[in-house]
């Protein structure tokens, strides 16, 4: 039994006269400690899939189990409760509150759970030193770089040790140096903390850090690749060629 | 889609978003029209003529105009900023700036003049109500029938056309200055960038609080005798105003952020949701809105202060009237007048209680018991004072003792007395040394003897008889008796008053009727109270609306934050609680500062206006706070809507 089990998820927009099917029955299973990438071209439904899996958006059909909790028919408040205990988020545009300092932003998830202050401080030090943002703790988001913001955002996602962390294009707004930096941190957190990460990306280089990559096309799973024992470079080439097939353009390499 | 249908559609959408703008427009045009109608109405002639109310009313209407103009212009800035994206889009699809301007103008014109027409109609209906209230408070008899004044309508139209032209000018400037790109970014450009608190800000913060405190302390001492000449007094008043207003500005600029950051520091980065939504946002937003908030606070303080003072005067009228007559319904001065009065009452079966006292004037040396002294033309060693016997006053006074009673609050401020001390009474030839033992509140005799609130002496009866033999005739050329009458049945008081006014009395001019004095006072103060109340209400509504608009704007720019928080697992209930706290601060801080300012202002000079401070001031403050909180509640409702939509 995986940590996340999704069966036949559907998501439609519009009304019955003008229905737009974004997800057409996606089956997905994620094991604990996995680092899963979801890839696909624009409009393939990958962000919708992430939103539905992470309870931000509601599925039109199908069931989603996270740690044996059925989230598809939970009420709004139950969902909020669920999110604060089980989920962590990293977004492309960081989603930091610009009126709070780095430390205050990171501690937010703990304050919802009313964790004692001492323990919160301990956890903060642990995660902040792992991500290398200890010395930024009293700065405001407007005073730090994009890469630092994204690491702050990641620290916030990891601090309360959620069952799953959802990352939506976390490297989308970063330069390549900051991006690889962040991805290294994410994969080491994945290894050290046994954290399960689901990451949506359209960047093959980012996806190559994952242990498994799922390709979405037209609202369905097209194929998936396992990294296995491969080197990252080799996995990257696999991903590139699969993506080439996916977009209908033959890869030259 | 043609331009016309575009205009109509936009209008429909905007009406829903800006119901308060429309309301404010209707309200302000209605208010203005009502006021102008009153001004030109014939029924107002007695009021205007009687107390030069004309000048007061025109000053008020100019002030009113000013507030309305500033308010509408401010509302428009928010109005147009919210639509910058739409304007950018029109430009993007190839509309010229001129065409966009025409579109906006047409839209605005429908909204604006539609509201104006409704406002004028309501204003006309409202002016009838107003004039009835006015006659009720002033007691001036008048026909509460108003004719529609075309002059008033014309003036209102011209004034609001000018404001409309100003608004259009502002819109032109706004549109001309923007490029397509910047239009798309107006909203996302937040009005604040969070930065760490600098040392400079800490200094500003502390300095702001200190300035306000200094202003308050000086205001408390204003009439304590430390400032003895008029120039010094005005200097002190100016100093207070300067300190408090600058202090308020610095308070918003630095102190709020400073205090909040102290709290945050103490939390060590661990903030709960209420603190996240309230503290952190207030810390930066108050700073960037310091100017606006200072104006709102000053205006509220002014409104509350003026309302309190006029209400104090109105409220004290009753007290003043009692003090004039020596605490009775009627006061008379001669035996034969008293006979005439008693006869008239008996003839009409009106029961009454009599209270009489023999009164002489002596000179009193109060040098030793005077606490402060202003440089007034006044000789404290020879103060003319009315004296009565302990028997007439109904208190017990020892042979070597002197009690004073009925000392006007205002005079007390300028010449305050010690609790006890030695005084000397000068008769024609003898001097008597007495020990002064305290001041009583009662006014036992009428204004004729006390000359506007000087204290009355009460002495031992034996001493009184001695003084009577040694009276200085120069000081005692007038009357020597006081007769006070209280009508037992309140229902007969009005009839007794009519009879009293019909009597042929020797001392007609110096005989007083309490209810006549009261009515006279009320008609003098009534108009002032009415105008001040009118302006106060406008101040209140405009500043409330401005804060509300500001919050609407803020809610829009904070929406992404709510999205983040909800994704993190905060429920809408959590957020709502945080917002309630935030609004408590957003509306509460300016209110409390305004209340404090007006409290200290009233405190420093209320005795110039009346004899009771606390009750009327609290009544004004409570009513103001209640009306003001309506806007706070409205803004919370708006926030709830935004929070709900945020995920």
Tab-separated table of N, CA, C and O in Angstrom, chain A residues 119-160:
chain	number	residue	atom	x	y	z
A	119	UNK	N	10.302	23.315	20.728
A	119	UNK	CA	10.429	22.293	19.711
A	119	UNK	C	10.449	22.929	18.324
A	119	UNK	O	11.201	22.511	17.438
A	120	UNK	N	9.618	23.986	18.167
A	120	UNK	CA	9.583	24.688	16.887
A	120	UNK	C	10.954	25.249	16.559
A	120	UNK	O	11.427	25.147	15.420
A	121	UNK	N	11.597	25.833	17.559
A	121	UNK	CA	12.922	26.404	17.341
A	121	UNK	C	13.926	25.337	16.928
A	121	UNK	O	14.747	25.540	16.042
A	122	UNK	N	13.820	24.189	17.586
A	122	UNK	CA	14.748	23.102	17.278
A	122	UNK	C	14.567	22.649	15.836
A	122	UNK	O	15.517	22.526	15.071
A	123	UNK	N	13.286	22.470	15.466
A	123	UNK	CA	13.009	22.020	14.101
A	123	UNK	C	13.460	23.046	13.091
A	123	UNK	O	13.972	22.706	12.022
A	124	UNK	N	13.267	24.317	13.449
A	124	UNK	CA	13.672	25.373	12.531
A	124	UNK	C	15.171	25.303	12.271
A	124	UNK	O	15.629	25.343	11.143
A	125	UNK	N	15.941	25.167	13.352
A	125	UNK	CA	17.390	25.142	13.196
A	125	UNK	C	17.832	23.982	12.325
A	125	UNK	O	18.695	24.109	11.455
A	126	UNK	N	17.171	22.856	12.549
A	126	UNK	CA	17.527	21.665	11.792
A	126	UNK	C	17.309	21.865	10.296
A	126	UNK	O	18.244	21.725	9.499
A	127	UNK	N	16.089	22.276	9.951
A	127	UNK	CA	15.765	22.372	8.533
A	127	UNK	C	16.472	23.558	7.879
A	127	UNK	O	16.939	23.475	6.741
A	128	UNK	N	16.608	24.670	8.631
A	128	UNK	CA	17.249	25.850	8.049
A	128	UNK	C	18.726	25.604	7.791
A	128	UNK	O	19.274	26.045	6.788
A	129	UNK	N	19.371	24.859	8.698
A	129	UNK	CA	20.798	24.618	8.453
A	129	UNK	C	20.976	23.647	7.296
A	129	UNK	O	21.905	23.780	6.504
A	130	UNK	N	20.045	22.694	7.162
A	130	UNK	CA	20.129	21.782	6.019
A	130	UNK	C	19.984	22.529	4.697
A	130	UNK	O	20.606	22.183	3.703
A	131	UNK	N	19.140	23.557	4.689
A	131	UNK	CA	18.920	24.288	3.455
A	131	UNK	C	19.825	25.511	3.333
A	131	UNK	O	19.747	26.266	2.365
A	132	UNK	N	20.649	25.728	4.344
A	132	UNK	CA	21.601	26.836	4.284
A	132	UNK	C	20.978	28.209	4.328
A	132	UNK	O	21.401	29.115	3.605
A	133	UNK	N	19.939	28.390	5.138
A	133	UNK	CA	19.315	29.720	5.216
A	133	UNK	C	19.279	30.235	6.652
A	133	UNK	O	18.530	31.139	6.978
A	134	UNK	N	20.136	29.645	7.499
A	134	UNK	CA	20.160	30.052	8.905
A	134	UNK	C	20.398	31.549	9.061
A	134	UNK	O	19.726	32.230	9.813
A	135	UNK	N	21.364	32.064	8.314
A	135	UNK	CA	21.758	33.463	8.541
A	135	UNK	C	20.757	34.453	7.944
A	135	UNK	O	20.843	35.648	8.161
A	136	UNK	N	19.762	33.928	7.198
A	136	UNK	CA	18.763	34.822	6.602
A	136	UNK	C	17.550	34.998	7.498
A	136	UNK	O	16.641	35.733	7.160
A	137	UNK	N	17.531	34.297	8.629
A	137	UNK	CA	16.259	34.143	9.340
A	137	UNK	C	15.532	35.439	9.681
A	137	UNK	O	14.308	35.464	9.716
A	138	UNK	N	16.268	36.529	9.901
A	138	UNK	CA	15.568	37.763	10.259
A	138	UNK	C	15.349	38.711	9.093
A	138	UNK	O	14.917	39.832	9.263
A	139	UNK	N	15.620	38.223	7.888
A	139	UNK	CA	15.407	39.080	6.715
A	139	UNK	C	13.986	38.919	6.198
A	139	UNK	O	13.310	37.929	6.454
A	140	UNK	N	13.553	39.960	5.466
A	140	UNK	CA	12.239	39.883	4.830
A	140	UNK	C	12.411	39.358	3.408
A	140	UNK	O	13.469	39.534	2.801
A	141	UNK	N	11.359	38.725	2.839
A	141	UNK	CA	11.476	38.166	1.491
A	141	UNK	C	11.981	39.174	0.465
A	141	UNK	O	12.687	38.795	-0.471
A	142	UNK	N	11.636	40.453	0.640
A	142	UNK	CA	12.072	41.438	-0.356
A	142	UNK	C	13.579	41.675	-0.300
A	142	UNK	O	14.135	42.317	-1.173
A	143	UNK	N	14.227	41.170	0.743
A	143	UNK	CA	15.662	41.419	0.886
A	143	UNK	C	16.535	40.245	0.431
A	143	UNK	O	17.744	40.307	0.567
A	144	UNK	N	15.895	39.153	-0.025
A	144	UNK	CA	16.696	37.986	-0.396
A	144	UNK	C	16.467	37.600	-1.855
A	144	UNK	O	15.524	38.062	-2.482
A	145	UNK	N	17.344	36.737	-2.395
A	145	UNK	CA	17.254	36.389	-3.816
A	145	UNK	C	16.194	35.324	-4.058
A	145	UNK	O	15.672	34.717	-3.130
A	146	UNK	N	15.906	35.098	-5.345
A	146	UNK	CA	14.898	34.122	-5.706
A	146	UNK	C	15.225	32.726	-5.193
A	146	UNK	O	14.365	32.024	-4.669
A	147	UNK	N	16.504	32.338	-5.338
A	147	UNK	CA	16.904	31.009	-4.883
A	147	UNK	C	16.724	30.880	-3.380
A	147	UNK	O	16.251	29.849	-2.893
A	148	UNK	N	17.095	31.945	-2.674
A	148	UNK	CA	16.926	31.913	-1.216
A	148	UNK	C	15.459	31.850	-0.834
A	148	UNK	O	15.063	31.147	0.092
A	149	UNK	N	14.615	32.570	-1.612
A	149	UNK	CA	13.181	32.524	-1.338
A	149	UNK	C	12.665	31.103	-1.516
A	149	UNK	O	11.887	30.606	-0.705
A	150	UNK	N	13.114	30.470	-2.610
A	150	UNK	CA	12.598	29.136	-2.875
A	150	UNK	C	13.067	28.151	-1.807
A	150	UNK	O	12.341	27.242	-1.430
A	151	UNK	N	14.284	28.356	-1.282
A	151	UNK	CA	14.742	27.469	-0.206
A	151	UNK	C	13.943	27.718	1.065
A	151	UNK	O	13.627	26.789	1.811
A	152	UNK	N	13.587	29.003	1.281
A	152	UNK	CA	12.719	29.311	2.415
A	152	UNK	C	11.392	28.580	2.272
A	152	UNK	O	10.876	27.973	3.211
A	153	UNK	N	10.857	28.677	1.050
A	153	UNK	CA	9.584	28.028	0.764
A	153	UNK	C	9.692	26.513	0.994
A	153	UNK	O	8.797	25.886	1.557
A	154	UNK	N	10.834	25.947	0.581
A	154	UNK	CA	11.041	24.506	0.776
A	154	UNK	C	11.139	24.181	2.267
A	154	UNK	O	10.564	23.198	2.742
A	155	UNK	N	11.848	25.031	3.009
A	155	UNK	CA	11.974	24.802	4.447
A	155	UNK	C	10.604	24.794	5.101
A	155	UNK	O	10.308	23.986	5.970
A	156	UNK	N	9.735	25.715	4.647
A	156	UNK	CA	8.392	25.770	5.194
A	156	UNK	C	7.622	24.487	4.896
A	156	UNK	O	6.832	24.011	5.705
A	157	UNK	N	7.899	23.910	3.704
A	157	UNK	CA	7.192	22.693	3.337
A	157	UNK	C	7.678	21.497	4.149
A	157	UNK	O	6.919	20.582	4.445
A	158	UNK	N	8.958	21.526	4.530
A	158	UNK	CA	9.523	20.356	5.214
A	158	UNK	C	9.384	20.400	6.724
A	158	UNK	O	9.417	19.368	7.385
A	159	UNK	N	9.247	21.582	7.287
A	159	UNK	CA	9.446	21.725	8.732
A	159	UNK	C	8.490	20.889	9.581
A	159	UNK	O	8.876	20.352	10.615
A	160	UNK	N	7.254	20.732	9.140
A	160	UNK	CA	6.316	19.987	9.988
A	160	UNK	C	6.255	18.505	9.611
A	160	UNK	O	5.327	17.806	9.987
